């Protein structure tokens, strides 16, 4: 009996082992459609195919389409044109003027009794995006009988920023080494480079910055440019342009010059020559990303020049080649006289109108640094003459990195949908920020952040871990970034829920209860993380070196604004950062209409309260609780909600392949332990100021404050240790 | 027409894409037997199975067997015992006294007309090894009608040494990050930990040292011991014990003591306590590996004590738990001007007999440092009262690392088979080195290195690259290490060729011409690498920082014996290191019988010449050429032979899946470019001394000596950059 039981288990194990999924396939799994009726319908509708592929990108698209159909349908349509035909066609831009360089149309047509599905676009890139979209429809099991889709990206720049160092360490990367094996390039081209490009193309990402903004100058040496060109060759058939982060002092570091002054003729000539050298190797090179005069990086201010002087020098070198400069607004002074939340605006707002046409200023979603929750950055809408890129971080530096299930699309959407209360940039004289005709109509005449930008940059969460992102659910953040950048919002609200649904259906299952359950987890997850880390507007209270785990007590960093105590300002009277007129007045950087919501500590929504106000521990919150009680409530609710996710996930066990189920389950166990540490450490610490008890009946902390303060983590990933 | 052609190509592409192999499966692919007659025979012979599995290791073995048979046969034998049955049985040690704790028997039996294959052993580990061996027979398509196999390992210790740092960087590792994701342990147990253990068990490896010999003291903190225990739990069902490298100063570093003096009672107590703490978590913990007083590591000599004092202190702590100390003999003094090749012998030989019973001294194959060719280390056979481990390096630090196809088994075998001309240790009083009864008979009464050791340690070439080792062919070195350690030599000579055959059949194909062609490449490959890097006994002439590429001109390292010029001693008179009585006399450390072969520069084999002698550029070699002509000949032959490998590989294209074929092909292109650089740089440099021309008609160097001298490589992998 025992032996028979064992054998039964083995057979179960064997069948599961064969289907083992390690997460490598991302959302592009193309497994056979598991609904037999739908499969029959799809096979019928896609009996034949007609797809002349004449360019590298079209050949990519055709290869993808045939791979996808072979997987999903278990057969490939015959290459003829009779009835029930899938026609894929490049048409002339004259015929499809509205589509622009990247849009596409998918339509079901019936002519003379013959049914046809047409995927068409005015460019081969448009066709590629249309093909991926069509495969997405099949993967998510949508009806294809009456398709009438026109899709045009909201933003022309949809870029991944890799914070990858040339030694393959990734700054704040938690999924292994950089994909780029610089040492074996240009000869060895890993299959993964192609798979990376393919995944990006499938969600509309059209650019990639290969290296860290804290850039090594060696990236511009001939050896590395040859390696970069090899990667560009792999990415080109997927419609992806390569960009590089450059170090402003490169003319000194590798050029043998004595200065990097942007007004020095020799420096300007050096950059012109270097840029020409790049374009000789990479004709469609995208441009430079620059972090200058920020956190120790060199920049034009070293020579008494402005950010505009520095950016414009590079812009002039790139202009003949249609390249762009992306100049980061994440700057704060080395001396810090001012609330860090104010500094980017203070430095950049006066420069509006002084940048060349091909300079884009890249602004983080919030004014501090990728915290679990920040208000939108005051520069959005405040630089009407300057095209802006919205920089978001996929890598969860402050959100539990690859160990926590946190779906970031609601965070991104919260920013994109924030009303800047600034004039709409479409009416601006420069024309830079003209809302593209493709943008979906907005319900009101508000000017959301999404209407003030020309693109999105996502700090990539990709490494050489087999499942790309460490956490299977971190893949959803990569996916959602691409999808949101393509369509920054619109009819489906919240759009992030619609994207989650798409991702779940492609990644896990089309089973309605599975989709519903996972979507609920995902949509709650970011708020849960806020609750157990930084509720009620708290921010920047993490450990110093690794940004992992709590450190609200830290007070001895080299500069004040690297310290958590600088940000929460807890004392016996209360807690919070007064950024109103009685404090740093960072509030004044926003348009009056935007200020109103945060101005008064009594009407300010609870979730923003401690960002803007220092309030008493007994302040009455909108829930009726005191601040201290609400803080406790939030931290405890955060932990309880992680446990709720664990229970949901346990309930999904029979619907998910065992390897990925187990992967996620183990990560959830880490998340739960971390959430408990955040809660206990923060509440025990803040309790030393509030001097009030924890709620009656609450799970008591299992360690003392001293234990948490002394808990040392060695060799945390993502740091330079 | 064009479209049809394209579609045809796509279908070809699709079918190959489905079969894409990324190398993850190593030699355990278990694909369906492609010979239909043999498949039928196997299925018939394995109609039913009887395998009671009652312990974790037996359950592992059964799982593996069923997985393997399901893959190879496409069906699993029925779990009954009728006819044509595979019986797997644990028997009592009394019944199988000869087998020892790890041996196994596989026999075909016919009783009362019923045919049976029996896999049996006296321990569950023996059964596990027997199962893997049986699956190997099927994978290599051997007949199974008349099996009569008894297999007992030659050496009890078969250990992988990981030079993995706790931050996941691997010292001299070229296949990505360390497999051990310390940060997410102990909760997150990556599937790869299991797959790693399984691969090791399949080739008889029974121990693993998890961390670098340049050890972080934090490995012994409670957090890391908990993580280590989690790994040990994964490895235990595969018969693998965990060892740790420890830093000799740990009592100071993490213990709060003021000294690490091995004779200090508090220090001794600290190690006893720490060891007990380890065994509470890991009852089968293997022991400690120590690099002491070598290359800056702390050790007993810091306190005026000997290596024996240090090792014995740890041995006493481990003894009650049946743990061992592995003490490395790779030492060279910070001060002594003595030829580095002499130093380990000078320090360790006098200590013979002074180590505790559970101390093993680990000696590298040669007296310098894993060079492409070195004579065997003089300590082998010279310490009859001390059990030795032979340390070899799989990671190709000096052999082109993961970019070069170099099959190392011939190198290992060259060492194992070297005759020490010392008394056979089996007669020694200590009994330590008694030749196990299992060792295959040797043809003569020589005492080869293999007869002087108790185990082998291989510095692991494994990282988190998808194919484990970076280069598909580097997997063969992992494989061969395990197989050689199990059976250090025997009837098949050269044994490394037999191992290559096994590996090829399991990894690529059983097709005879494929096997022959790849085996020929592999068996030639090490000699080829010697030719284009360090022919004729040259050694240690590589670049300084990264050990990648040539650097024979380097002369300004912090100490003389880190400089290539120290080792080749080229001048206008000639080249080579005189280690005879007129020079460093390292020769005197060998037994007289061994010395003879190298003593005279005229009779010394060419391949050892410049290791032992400084000879004139016009010295007449055994080929009749002058030394200079021979040196040129070797370097040119090395490059030509790499090109020969490339041609062979091109010829194999249709027999290998496209992804692995392409992987290897790109690596070969890198190897060819590197070989050319080695040849040109070395010959141009040595030519400045020989003042003789390159051979007439030889491919001229494509760069000047200055170019090679200035060729700077940034961020080479495997270093700490």
mmCIF file with all atom_site columns, C-alpha atoms in Angstrom, chain B residues 329-330 353 549 560:
data_model
loop_
_atom_site.group_PDB
_atom_site.id
_atom_site.type_symbol
_atom_site.label_atom_id
_atom_site.label_alt_id
_atom_site.label_comp_id
_atom_site.label_asym_id
_atom_site.label_entity_id
_atom_site.label_seq_id
_atom_site.pdbx_PDB_ins_code
_atom_site.Cartn_x
_atom_site.Cartn_y
_atom_site.Cartn_z
_atom_site.occupancy
_atom_site.B_iso_or_equiv
_atom_site.pdbx_formal_charge
_atom_site.auth_seq_id
_atom_site.auth_comp_id
_atom_site.auth_asym_id
_atom_site.auth_atom_id
_atom_site.pdbx_PDB_model_num
ATOM 1 C CA . UNK B 1 329 ? 49.407 23.735 1.733   1.00 0.00 ? 329 UNK B CA 1
ATOM 2 C CA . UNK B 1 330 ? 49.211 26.597 -0.770  1.00 0.00 ? 330 UNK B CA 1
ATOM 3 C CA . UNK B 1 353 ? 53.280 13.204 11.587  1.00 0.00 ? 353 UNK B CA 1
ATOM 4 C CA . UNK B 1 549 ? 45.700 37.243 -21.664 1.00 0.00 ? 549 UNK B CA 1
ATOM 5 C CA . UNK B 1 560 ? 59.169 39.695 -7.293  1.00 0.00 ? 560 UNK B CA 1
#
